[in-house]
């Protein structure tokens, strides 16, 4: 028995809970996720978004707990990615709605993915459609998280359906933020932002400005993943403003991979040097940390220091993993340097230095390299390089 959950007078959550998913494009979803869909019971019945294909029956069961799915008149697809549209072709076939709406890009992408034989009506920024007694206004949310993304605002109940934005990967039997501990909300929302939305931060800032300028009354934000914000909606908007700026604080993240603990010894001395100057250090060995956790830590860091042993004239594979992932997510406002030990050729630290430069990280020095085991003098140099970075962070933060 799977029931809908009432969100407001005429809106119900009819999504699905994916307790077991642990990977979303390389982002480790340790707490699973939800795929949220919403039913609006107006004079016309509207369905906002759908769920991943294997969860179709769960969504239909929740809809049936309120109305016959055949009564759905209108479907709005805020985001074409398959976690929200996987079951859409079946739902369209089975419910035969009067109209299906998406952004112009969404309409195009849905046809490209599913070869639909139904028209998807493209809507533009600030277009409004009527459900009889209710109005839905669409807001373009380009790249949050795909080019097709849009928000839908239900004027009469002041709900902003925000698809991926303001979401988190968090499976729970609770549907609302007020029932979830604040530390979990903050951690999971920040991890989601750092691993999904970070590269689009300038567009996040622009969209938040636009939403603010429209003067919408917002009583709830209903995203497509995780809890519905009914209590902390203003808090999460403020958090997004901060994360979009990626404002650094006195914190450095050391990320490294080490074959025989020599690069690790260097990392430890660098960490001591940073700490001695009052910088908070996150010490992250790629053999025991996940790339998603590193992105979470970088969200408010001022510096990143990256090291690798040299393996076959290159960096270690676990370092290639994080370098590729980090480069794609384009973290900003970071300083740092590269380091590493080697046996004979020593290319790793140079490779990392080059990639960090390409990422726009302000490099405070050339790479710190050591042949085989670091001597006390080398470890002293590592400590002092940590101190130099700390001083550079303090100077920048003022
Ligand atoms: Fe939740 Fe971009 O899909």
PDB file of C-alpha atoms in Angstrom, residues 21-30 32 167-170 187-197 290-293 325 329:
ATOM      1  CA  UNK A  21      20.654   3.707  -5.024  1.00  0.00           C
ATOM      2  CA  UNK A  22      24.298   4.480  -4.181  1.00  0.00           C
ATOM      3  CA  UNK A  23      25.624   6.105  -7.334  1.00  0.00           C
ATOM      4  CA  UNK A  24      24.477   9.089  -9.362  1.00  0.00           C
ATOM      5  CA  UNK A  25      26.979   9.767 -12.160  1.00  0.00           C
ATOM      6  CA  UNK A  26      29.890   9.185  -9.811  1.00  0.00           C
ATOM      7  CA  UNK A  27      28.295  10.971  -6.837  1.00  0.00           C
ATOM      8  CA  UNK A  28      27.986   8.520  -3.970  1.00  0.00           C
ATOM      9  CA  UNK A  29      24.402   8.657  -2.700  1.00  0.00           C
ATOM     10  CA  UNK A  30      24.949   6.988   0.664  1.00  0.00           C
ATOM     11  CA  UNK A  32      19.612   6.778  -1.306  1.00  0.00           C
ATOM     12  CA  UNK A 167      17.079  18.958  -3.851  1.00  0.00           C
ATOM     13  CA  UNK A 168      19.164  16.373  -2.048  1.00  0.00           C
ATOM     14  CA  UNK A 169      19.753  12.659  -2.328  1.00  0.00           C
ATOM     15  CA  UNK A 170      18.062  11.509   0.840  1.00  0.00           C
ATOM     16  CA  UNK A 187      25.081  18.277   4.861  1.00  0.00           C
ATOM     17  CA  UNK A 188      23.001  16.565   2.184  1.00  0.00           C
ATOM     18  CA  UNK A 189      21.889  19.799   0.469  1.00  0.00           C
ATOM     19  CA  UNK A 190      25.493  21.054   0.382  1.00  0.00           C
ATOM     20  CA  UNK A 191      26.810  17.710  -0.896  1.00  0.00           C
ATOM     21  CA  UNK A 192      24.153  17.758  -3.617  1.00  0.00           C
ATOM     22  CA  UNK A 193      25.039  21.325  -4.586  1.00  0.00           C
ATOM     23  CA  UNK A 194      28.798  20.584  -4.664  1.00  0.00           C
ATOM     24  CA  UNK A 195      28.376  17.452  -6.774  1.00  0.00           C
ATOM     25  CA  UNK A 196      25.582  18.525  -9.134  1.00  0.00           C
ATOM     26  CA  UNK A 197      25.123  22.284  -9.378  1.00  0.00           C
ATOM     27  CA  UNK A 290      35.123   9.336  -1.870  1.00  0.00           C
ATOM     28  CA  UNK A 291      35.282  11.980  -4.584  1.00  0.00           C
ATOM     29  CA  UNK A 292      31.832  13.277  -3.519  1.00  0.00           C
ATOM     30  CA  UNK A 293      33.150  14.025  -0.015  1.00  0.00           C
ATOM     31  CA  UNK A 325      35.774  14.794 -11.399  1.00  0.00           C
ATOM     32  CA  UNK A 329      32.762  20.543 -11.349  1.00  0.00           C
TER      33      UNK A 329
END
